[in-house]
C-alpha cells in the first residue's frame, strides 16, 4: 500500500522574552498532539523578533532557551523538525518576493502592526510593517496546510492565504493555501492585572504575566495579586462581562487542571477568591515544574541542542529550497548555472 502523505503543519514563537503561560496554553501545548498525525515543523522565529529592539546577548539566550523549552514541552525532535528561522535563508528570500505581492494598504490594516506601532512609537521600522509578509513566507515555504496559533494570529494567517491565492492566480498554482488550527483552548489567556488585554511576553509589568520559568512562590504571589472584580460577589462565574478577571482565572484553572470551566465553577462555588486563587496556583505550578526541570537539563547539554537544530534546519532547508526554486522560476528569475 502506498505510504500516506502526511499533511504539513508549521508554527513558531518569537524569542522575545520569557515565554508566558499564554504562549504555552494558547500555542505550544497544542502542538504536541499534532506530531502524531502531521508532518510538523516548529520554528524559533528570531528574524521576526528583530522588529522590536533586542539586546543581542539576550536574543541569543532567549533563542536557545526557547528551543529547550519546545522540547521540554513535549515537541519531539525525532518526530518534528525543530529549527531556528535564520538558519534557513530561504525565509528572508521568499519574503522579498512576497513583498511584491502584498499591498501596503493591507499591511497597514493589521491589528498587531497598529498595536506595536503604538507601543514602540520611537521605532516604527519597515520590518514591523513587513512582519506579516515574513510570516507568510515562513508558512508558504513549506507548503503548509495547517498553522496552529492563538487567536491573535488569525489575521496574519488570513493575510497569508490572500497572498498565496494572489500569487497562485498570477503565476499558476504554486503554494498550498494554509488554514488556521485554533484549538479548543485557543482562547486568549489574559493579563493578570488588566484582564481585558492578552497576556503578552513583552508586557513591561512582570506581575501581569506568568512565565514558564516563574518559581512556585512567584506564581502564587502573582495569582494572589491578580485582578478579580470590584464587586463583593465572590462567585466564580465564567464569561460574565463584569468578571473578566475571574473568567480568565477559571479558564487558566480549567486548562491546567484539565477540567471543564463548568466543573471548575461548581468546585469553587461559595469558596471565595482566596481559596480559588490558591487552587489556580497549585494547578499552574503542577504544570510548570516538570517543564522547568526538563528545560534546565536540556540547556546543560548544548551539544544535544545543536544536533537537534542541525537536523531540523537540514530538513527544513530541503523543503524550502524546492519551493523557493519553483517561485524564482515562476516569476521569471534565471537560475544560476554552476
Ligand atoms: P510579544 O509580546 O513579543 O508580541 P507574544 O506573547 O504575543 O509576544 P508571540 O511570540 O507573538 O507571543 O506568540 C506565540 C504564540 O503564542 C502565537 O501562536 C500566539 O497566538 C500565542 N499567544 C500569545 N499570547 C497568547 C495568549 N495570551 N493567549 C493565547 N495564546 C497566545
Ligand atoms: N507571528 C507569530 C509568530 C510566527 C508564526 C510564524 C506563527 C512567525 N512566523 C509562522 C505561525 C506560523 C506570533 O505568534 N506572534
CSV table of C-alpha atoms and ligand atoms in Angstrom, one decimal:
chain,number,residue,atom,x,y,z
A,1,UNK,CA,0.0,0.0,0.0
A,2,UNK,CA,1.3,3.4,-0.9
A,3,UNK,CA,2.5,5.4,2.1
A,4,UNK,CA,0.1,8.0,3.1
A,5,UNK,CA,1.5,11.5,2.6
A,6,UNK,CA,1.0,13.4,5.9
A,7,UNK,CA,-0.3,17.0,5.8
A,8,UNK,CA,2.1,19.6,6.9
A,9,UNK,CA,1.9,21.8,10.0
A,10,UNK,CA,4.1,24.9,10.7
A,11,UNK,CA,4.2,27.2,13.6
A,12,UNK,CA,6.6,29.4,15.5
A,13,UNK,CA,7.2,31.6,18.5
A,14,UNK,CA,9.4,34.7,18.8
A,15,UNK,CA,12.4,34.6,21.2
A,16,UNK,CA,11.4,38.0,22.5
A,17,UNK,CA,11.5,37.3,26.2
A,18,UNK,CA,10.2,34.8,28.7
A,19,UNK,CA,7.6,32.6,27.3
A,20,UNK,CA,4.2,33.1,29.1
A,21,UNK,CA,1.5,30.7,30.3
A,22,UNK,CA,-0.5,32.3,27.4
A,23,UNK,CA,2.0,31.2,24.8
A,24,UNK,CA,2.1,27.7,26.4
A,25,UNK,CA,-1.7,27.2,26.8
A,26,UNK,CA,-2.6,29.1,23.6
A,27,UNK,CA,0.1,27.7,21.3
A,28,UNK,CA,2.9,25.3,22.2
A,29,UNK,CA,0.9,22.9,24.3
A,30,UNK,CA,-1.5,22.3,21.4
A,31,UNK,CA,1.3,21.5,19.1
A,32,UNK,CA,2.4,18.2,20.8
A,33,UNK,CA,-0.5,16.0,19.8
A,34,UNK,CA,-0.2,17.2,16.2
A,35,UNK,CA,3.1,15.4,15.9
A,36,UNK,CA,1.4,12.0,15.7
A,37,UNK,CA,-0.8,12.9,12.7
A,38,UNK,CA,1.1,15.5,10.7
A,39,UNK,CA,4.5,16.3,9.2
A,40,UNK,CA,5.4,19.1,11.6
A,41,UNK,CA,8.0,21.9,11.6
A,42,UNK,CA,8.3,24.2,14.6
A,43,UNK,CA,10.5,27.2,14.4
A,44,UNK,CA,12.0,29.8,16.7
A,45,UNK,CA,11.4,32.9,14.6
A,46,UNK,CA,14.4,35.0,15.6
A,47,UNK,CA,14.2,37.3,12.5
A,48,UNK,CA,10.7,38.4,13.5
A,49,UNK,CA,11.9,39.4,16.9
A,50,UNK,CA,14.3,42.0,15.4
A,51,UNK,CA,11.3,44.1,14.5
A,52,UNK,CA,11.5,45.4,18.1
A,53,UNK,CA,14.8,46.5,19.6
A,54,UNK,CA,16.7,43.5,21.1
A,55,UNK,CA,19.8,43.2,23.2
A,56,UNK,CA,22.0,40.8,21.1
A,57,UNK,CA,23.2,38.7,24.0
A,58,UNK,CA,19.7,38.4,25.4
A,59,UNK,CA,18.3,37.4,22.0
A,60,UNK,CA,20.9,34.6,21.7
A,61,UNK,CA,20.0,33.4,25.2
A,62,UNK,CA,16.2,33.6,24.6
A,63,UNK,CA,16.6,31.7,21.3
A,64,UNK,CA,18.3,28.7,22.9
A,65,UNK,CA,16.0,28.8,25.9
A,66,UNK,CA,13.1,28.6,23.6
A,67,UNK,CA,14.5,25.6,21.7
A,68,UNK,CA,15.0,23.8,25.0
A,69,UNK,CA,11.5,24.8,26.1
A,70,UNK,CA,10.0,23.4,22.9
A,71,UNK,CA,11.5,20.0,23.7
A,72,UNK,CA,10.6,20.3,27.4
A,73,UNK,CA,7.0,21.0,26.5
A,74,UNK,CA,6.9,17.7,24.5
A,75,UNK,CA,8.0,18.5,21.0
A,76,UNK,CA,10.0,15.5,19.9
A,77,UNK,CA,12.9,16.1,17.6
A,78,UNK,CA,12.5,12.6,16.2
A,79,UNK,CA,9.0,13.4,15.0
A,80,UNK,CA,9.2,17.1,14.2
A,81,UNK,CA,11.7,19.4,12.7
A,82,UNK,CA,12.8,22.0,15.3
A,83,UNK,CA,14.9,24.8,13.9
A,84,UNK,CA,15.8,28.5,14.0
A,85,UNK,CA,14.4,30.7,11.3
A,86,UNK,CA,17.6,32.5,10.4
A,87,UNK,CA,19.3,29.1,9.8
A,88,UNK,CA,17.2,28.7,6.7
A,89,UNK,CA,18.0,31.7,4.5
A,90,UNK,CA,15.1,31.0,2.2
A,91,UNK,CA,12.7,32.6,4.7
A,92,UNK,CA,14.1,36.1,4.1
A,93,UNK,CA,14.5,35.5,0.3
A,94,UNK,CA,10.9,34.4,-0.2
A,95,UNK,CA,9.7,37.3,2.0
A,96,UNK,CA,11.2,39.7,-0.6
A,97,UNK,CA,9.2,38.1,-3.5
A,98,UNK,CA,6.1,38.1,-1.4
A,99,UNK,CA,6.7,41.8,-0.6
A,100,UNK,CA,6.0,42.4,-4.3
A,101,UNK,CA,2.6,40.6,-3.9
A,102,UNK,CA,1.4,42.1,-0.6
A,103,UNK,CA,-0.1,45.6,-0.6
A,104,UNK,CA,0.9,48.4,1.7
A,105,UNK,CA,-2.8,49.0,2.4
A,106,UNK,CA,-3.4,45.5,3.8
A,107,UNK,CA,-0.3,45.6,5.9
A,108,UNK,CA,-1.3,49.0,7.3
A,109,UNK,CA,-4.6,47.5,8.5
A,110,UNK,CA,-3.0,44.7,10.6
A,111,UNK,CA,-4.0,45.0,14.2
A,112,UNK,CA,-0.7,43.8,15.5
A,113,UNK,CA,1.1,46.4,13.4
A,114,UNK,CA,-1.1,49.2,14.8
A,115,UNK,CA,-0.7,47.9,18.4
A,116,UNK,CA,3.1,47.6,18.1
A,117,UNK,CA,3.4,51.0,16.4
A,118,UNK,CA,1.6,52.5,19.4
A,119,UNK,CA,3.8,50.6,21.9
A,120,UNK,CA,7.1,51.3,20.0
A,121,UNK,CA,6.3,54.8,18.6
A,122,UNK,CA,10.0,55.6,18.5
A,123,UNK,CA,10.8,52.6,16.3
A,124,UNK,CA,8.2,52.0,13.7
A,125,UNK,CA,10.6,50.3,11.3
A,126,UNK,CA,9.8,48.8,7.9
A,127,UNK,CA,10.3,45.3,9.5
A,128,UNK,CA,7.5,45.9,11.8
A,129,UNK,CA,5.1,46.6,9.0
A,130,UNK,CA,6.6,43.8,7.0
A,131,UNK,CA,6.3,41.3,9.8
A,132,UNK,CA,3.2,39.5,8.4
A,133,UNK,CA,4.9,39.0,5.0
A,134,UNK,CA,7.9,37.3,6.6
A,135,UNK,CA,5.3,35.2,8.5
A,136,UNK,CA,3.6,34.4,5.2
A,137,UNK,CA,7.0,33.3,3.9
A,138,UNK,CA,7.6,31.0,6.9
A,139,UNK,CA,4.3,29.3,6.2
A,140,UNK,CA,4.2,29.2,2.4
A,141,UNK,CA,7.8,27.9,2.0
A,142,UNK,CA,6.8,24.6,3.5
A,143,UNK,CA,3.5,24.1,1.5
A,144,UNK,CA,1.9,24.2,5.0
A,145,UNK,CA,-1.8,23.2,5.3
A,146,UNK,CA,-2.3,23.9,9.0
A,147,UNK,CA,-1.0,26.7,11.2
A,148,UNK,CA,-1.7,26.2,14.9
A,149,UNK,CA,-1.7,29.6,16.5
A,150,UNK,CA,-3.6,31.6,19.1
A,151,UNK,CA,-6.5,33.8,18.2
A,152,UNK,CA,-4.3,37.0,17.9
A,153,UNK,CA,-2.6,35.5,14.8
A,154,UNK,CA,-5.7,34.6,12.8
A,155,UNK,CA,-5.5,37.9,10.9
A,156,UNK,CA,-1.9,37.1,9.8
A,157,UNK,CA,-2.9,33.7,8.6
A,158,UNK,CA,-5.8,35.2,6.7
A,159,UNK,CA,-3.3,37.6,5.0
A,160,UNK,CA,-1.1,34.6,4.2
A,161,UNK,CA,-4.0,33.0,2.5
A,162,UNK,CA,-4.6,36.1,0.4
A,163,UNK,CA,-1.0,36.4,-0.6
A,164,UNK,CA,-0.9,32.7,-1.6
A,165,UNK,CA,-4.1,32.9,-3.6
A,166,UNK,CA,-2.9,36.1,-5.3
A,167,UNK,CA,0.4,34.6,-6.2
A,168,UNK,CA,-1.2,31.4,-7.5
A,169,UNK,CA,-3.7,33.4,-9.6
A,170,UNK,CA,-0.9,35.5,-11.1
A,171,UNK,CA,1.8,32.8,-11.7
A,172,UNK,CA,-0.2,29.5,-11.6
A,173,UNK,CA,-0.6,27.1,-8.8
A,174,UNK,CA,2.5,27.3,-6.5
A,175,UNK,CA,1.6,27.5,-2.9
A,176,UNK,CA,-0.7,25.4,-0.7
A,177,UNK,CA,-3.3,27.7,0.9
A,178,UNK,CA,-3.0,27.2,4.7
A,179,UNK,CA,-5.7,27.2,7.3
A,180,UNK,CA,-5.5,28.2,11.0
A,181,UNK,CA,-5.8,25.5,13.6
A,182,UNK,CA,-7.4,27.0,16.6
A,183,UNK,CA,-7.7,24.5,19.4
A,184,UNK,CA,-10.5,24.5,21.9
A,185,UNK,CA,-8.1,26.2,24.3
A,186,UNK,CA,-7.1,28.7,21.6
A,187,UNK,CA,-9.0,31.2,23.6
A,188,UNK,CA,-6.7,34.0,24.7
A,189,UNK,CA,-5.2,34.0,28.1
A,190,UNK,CA,-5.4,37.5,29.6
A,191,UNK,CA,-3.2,39.7,31.6
A,192,UNK,CA,-3.5,39.1,35.4
A,193,UNK,CA,-3.7,42.8,36.0
A,194,UNK,CA,-5.7,44.0,33.1
A,195,UNK,CA,-7.9,41.0,32.2
A,196,UNK,CA,-9.3,42.6,29.0
A,197,UNK,CA,-5.8,42.6,27.4
A,198,UNK,CA,-3.9,39.5,26.3
A,199,UNK,CA,-1.1,38.1,28.4
A,200,UNK,CA,1.9,39.1,26.4
A,201,UNK,CA,5.6,38.3,27.0
A,202,UNK,CA,6.6,41.8,26.1
A,203,UNK,CA,4.4,43.2,28.9
A,204,UNK,CA,6.6,45.6,30.9
A,205,UNK,CA,4.9,44.7,34.1
A,206,UNK,CA,6.1,41.3,35.2
A,207,UNK,CA,3.3,40.9,37.6
A,208,UNK,CA,0.8,40.8,34.8
A,209,UNK,CA,2.1,37.6,33.3
A,210,UNK,CA,3.1,34.1,34.5
A,211,UNK,CA,6.2,33.0,32.7
A,212,UNK,CA,7.2,29.4,32.3
A,213,UNK,CA,10.3,30.0,34.4
A,214,UNK,CA,8.5,31.5,37.4
A,215,UNK,CA,9.1,29.7,40.7
A,216,UNK,CA,6.2,28.3,42.7
A,217,UNK,CA,6.4,31.2,45.1
A,218,UNK,CA,6.3,33.7,42.3
A,219,UNK,CA,3.3,32.0,40.7
A,220,UNK,CA,1.4,32.0,44.0
A,221,UNK,CA,2.2,35.7,44.6
A,222,UNK,CA,1.2,36.8,41.2
A,223,UNK,CA,-2.0,34.9,41.3
A,224,UNK,CA,-2.9,36.3,44.7
A,225,UNK,CA,-2.5,39.8,43.3
A,226,UNK,CA,-4.4,39.0,40.1
A,227,UNK,CA,-7.3,41.4,39.5
A,228,UNK,CA,-10.6,39.7,40.2
A,229,UNK,CA,-13.6,42.1,40.5
A,230,UNK,CA,-14.6,45.2,42.2
A,231,UNK,CA,-17.9,43.8,43.3
A,232,UNK,CA,-18.3,41.8,46.5
A,233,UNK,CA,-19.9,38.8,44.9
A,234,UNK,CA,-17.3,36.2,45.1
A,235,UNK,CA,-19.0,33.7,42.8
A,236,UNK,CA,-16.7,32.3,40.2
A,237,UNK,CA,-18.7,32.8,37.0
A,238,UNK,CA,-17.2,32.4,33.6
A,239,UNK,CA,-17.9,34.6,30.6
A,240,UNK,CA,-19.5,37.4,32.6
A,241,UNK,CA,-18.5,40.7,31.0
A,242,UNK,CA,-18.4,42.2,34.5
A,243,UNK,CA,-16.0,39.5,35.7
A,244,UNK,CA,-13.2,39.3,33.1
A,245,UNK,CA,-10.6,38.6,35.8
A,246,UNK,CA,-12.4,35.7,37.3
A,247,UNK,CA,-13.2,34.3,33.9
A,248,UNK,CA,-9.5,34.4,33.0
A,249,UNK,CA,-8.5,32.6,36.2
A,250,UNK,CA,-11.2,30.0,35.7
A,251,UNK,CA,-10.0,29.5,32.2
A,252,UNK,CA,-6.4,29.0,33.3
A,253,UNK,CA,-7.5,26.6,36.0
A,254,UNK,CA,-9.6,24.5,33.7
A,255,UNK,CA,-6.7,24.2,31.2
A,256,UNK,CA,-4.1,23.4,33.8
A,257,UNK,CA,-6.2,21.1,35.9
A,258,UNK,CA,-7.8,19.5,32.8
A,259,UNK,CA,-11.4,20.1,33.9
A,260,UNK,CA,-14.2,21.9,32.1
A,261,UNK,CA,-14.9,25.5,33.1
A,262,UNK,CA,-18.3,24.4,34.4
A,263,UNK,CA,-16.8,21.8,36.6
A,264,UNK,CA,-14.4,24.4,38.0
A,265,UNK,CA,-17.2,26.8,38.6
A,266,UNK,CA,-19.0,24.2,40.6
A,267,UNK,CA,-15.9,23.2,42.5
A,268,UNK,CA,-15.4,26.7,43.8
A,269,UNK,CA,-19.0,27.6,44.5
A,270,UNK,CA,-19.2,29.6,47.7
A,271,UNK,CA,-15.5,29.2,48.4
A,272,UNK,CA,-14.3,32.8,47.9
A,273,UNK,CA,-11.4,34.2,45.9
A,274,UNK,CA,-8.6,33.3,48.4
A,275,UNK,CA,-9.2,29.5,48.2
A,276,UNK,CA,-9.8,29.8,44.5
A,277,UNK,CA,-6.6,31.7,43.7
A,278,UNK,CA,-4.5,29.2,45.7
A,279,UNK,CA,-6.1,26.3,43.8
A,280,UNK,CA,-5.3,28.0,40.5
A,281,UNK,CA,-1.7,28.5,41.7
A,282,UNK,CA,-1.4,24.8,42.6
A,283,UNK,CA,-2.7,23.7,39.2
A,284,UNK,CA,-0.3,26.1,37.3
A,285,UNK,CA,2.7,25.0,39.4
A,286,UNK,CA,1.9,21.4,38.7
A,287,UNK,CA,2.1,22.1,35.0
A,288,UNK,CA,5.2,24.3,35.2
A,289,UNK,CA,7.5,22.3,37.5
A,290,UNK,CA,8.2,19.3,35.2
A,291,UNK,CA,8.8,21.6,32.2
A,292,UNK,CA,11.2,23.7,34.2
A,293,UNK,CA,13.2,20.7,35.3
A,294,UNK,CA,13.4,19.3,31.8
A,295,UNK,CA,14.4,22.6,30.2
A,296,UNK,CA,17.2,23.0,32.7
A,297,UNK,CA,18.5,19.6,32.0
A,298,UNK,CA,18.4,20.2,28.2
A,299,UNK,CA,20.2,23.6,28.5
A,300,UNK,CA,23.1,21.9,30.2
A,301,UNK,CA,23.5,19.7,27.1
A,302,UNK,CA,24.4,22.2,24.4
A,303,UNK,CA,25.8,19.5,22.0
A,304,UNK,CA,22.4,17.8,22.0
A,305,UNK,CA,20.6,21.0,21.3
A,306,UNK,CA,22.9,21.9,18.4
A,307,UNK,CA,22.5,18.5,16.9
A,308,UNK,CA,18.7,18.8,17.1
A,309,UNK,CA,18.9,22.3,15.5
A,310,UNK,CA,21.2,21.0,12.8
A,311,UNK,CA,18.9,18.2,11.8
A,312,UNK,CA,15.9,20.4,11.9
A,313,UNK,CA,17.5,23.0,9.7
A,314,UNK,CA,18.6,20.4,7.2
A,315,UNK,CA,15.1,19.0,6.8
A,316,UNK,CA,13.6,22.5,6.6
A,317,UNK,CA,16.2,23.6,4.0
A,318,UNK,CA,15.4,20.7,1.7
A,319,UNK,CA,11.8,21.7,1.5
A,320,UNK,CA,12.4,25.4,1.5
A,321,UNK,CA,14.9,25.2,-1.4
A,322,UNK,CA,12.4,23.4,-3.5
A,323,UNK,CA,9.7,25.9,-3.0
A,324,UNK,CA,12.0,28.9,-3.5
A,325,UNK,CA,13.4,27.5,-6.7
A,326,UNK,CA,9.9,27.0,-8.0
A,327,UNK,CA,8.9,30.5,-7.1
A,328,UNK,CA,12.0,32.1,-8.7
A,329,UNK,CA,11.3,30.1,-11.9
A,330,UNK,CA,7.7,31.1,-12.0
A,331,UNK,CA,8.3,34.9,-11.5
A,332,UNK,CA,11.0,34.8,-14.3
A,333,UNK,CA,14.3,34.8,-12.5
A,334,UNK,CA,17.1,32.9,-14.3
A,335,UNK,CA,18.7,30.2,-12.2
A,336,UNK,CA,22.5,30.4,-11.7
A,337,UNK,CA,24.4,27.9,-13.8
A,338,UNK,CA,27.1,26.1,-11.7
B,1,LIG,P1,5.1,39.6,22.1
B,1,LIG,O1,4.6,40.1,23.5
B,1,LIG,O2,6.6,39.6,21.9
B,1,LIG,O3,4.3,40.1,21.0
B,1,LIG,P2,3.5,37.2,22.5
B,1,LIG,O4,3.5,36.8,23.9
B,1,LIG,O5,2.3,37.8,21.9
B,1,LIG,O6,4.8,38.0,22.2
B,1,LIG,P3,4.2,35.5,20.2
B,1,LIG,O7,5.6,35.1,20.1
B,1,LIG,O8,3.8,36.7,19.4
B,1,LIG,O9,3.9,35.9,21.8
B,1,LIG,O10,3.2,34.3,20.0
B,1,LIG,C1,3.5,33.0,20.1
B,1,LIG,C2,2.2,32.2,20.0
B,1,LIG,O11,1.5,32.3,21.3
B,1,LIG,C3,1.2,32.6,19.0
B,1,LIG,O12,0.6,31.4,18.4
B,1,LIG,C4,0.1,33.4,19.7
B,1,LIG,O13,-1.1,33.3,19.1
B,1,LIG,C5,0.2,32.6,21.1
B,1,LIG,N1,-0.2,33.5,22.2
B,1,LIG,C6,0.4,34.6,22.6
B,1,LIG,N2,-0.1,35.2,23.6
B,1,LIG,C7,-1.2,34.4,23.9
B,1,LIG,C8,-2.3,34.5,24.9
B,1,LIG,N3,-2.3,35.4,25.8
B,1,LIG,N4,-3.2,33.5,24.9
B,1,LIG,C9,-3.2,32.5,24.0
B,1,LIG,N5,-2.3,32.4,23.0
B,1,LIG,C10,-1.3,33.3,23.0
B,2,LIG,N1,3.7,36.0,14.4
B,2,LIG,C1,3.7,34.8,15.2
B,2,LIG,C2,5.0,34.1,15.2
B,2,LIG,C3,5.2,33.5,13.9
B,2,LIG,C4,4.5,32.4,13.3
B,2,LIG,C5,5.0,32.2,12.0
B,2,LIG,C6,3.4,31.6,13.8
B,2,LIG,C7,6.1,33.9,12.9
B,2,LIG,N2,6.0,33.1,11.8
B,2,LIG,C8,4.5,31.2,11.2
B,2,LIG,C9,2.9,30.6,12.9
B,2,LIG,C10,3.5,30.4,11.6
B,2,LIG,C11,3.3,35.1,16.6
B,2,LIG,O1,2.9,34.2,17.2
B,2,LIG,N3,3.3,36.2,17.1
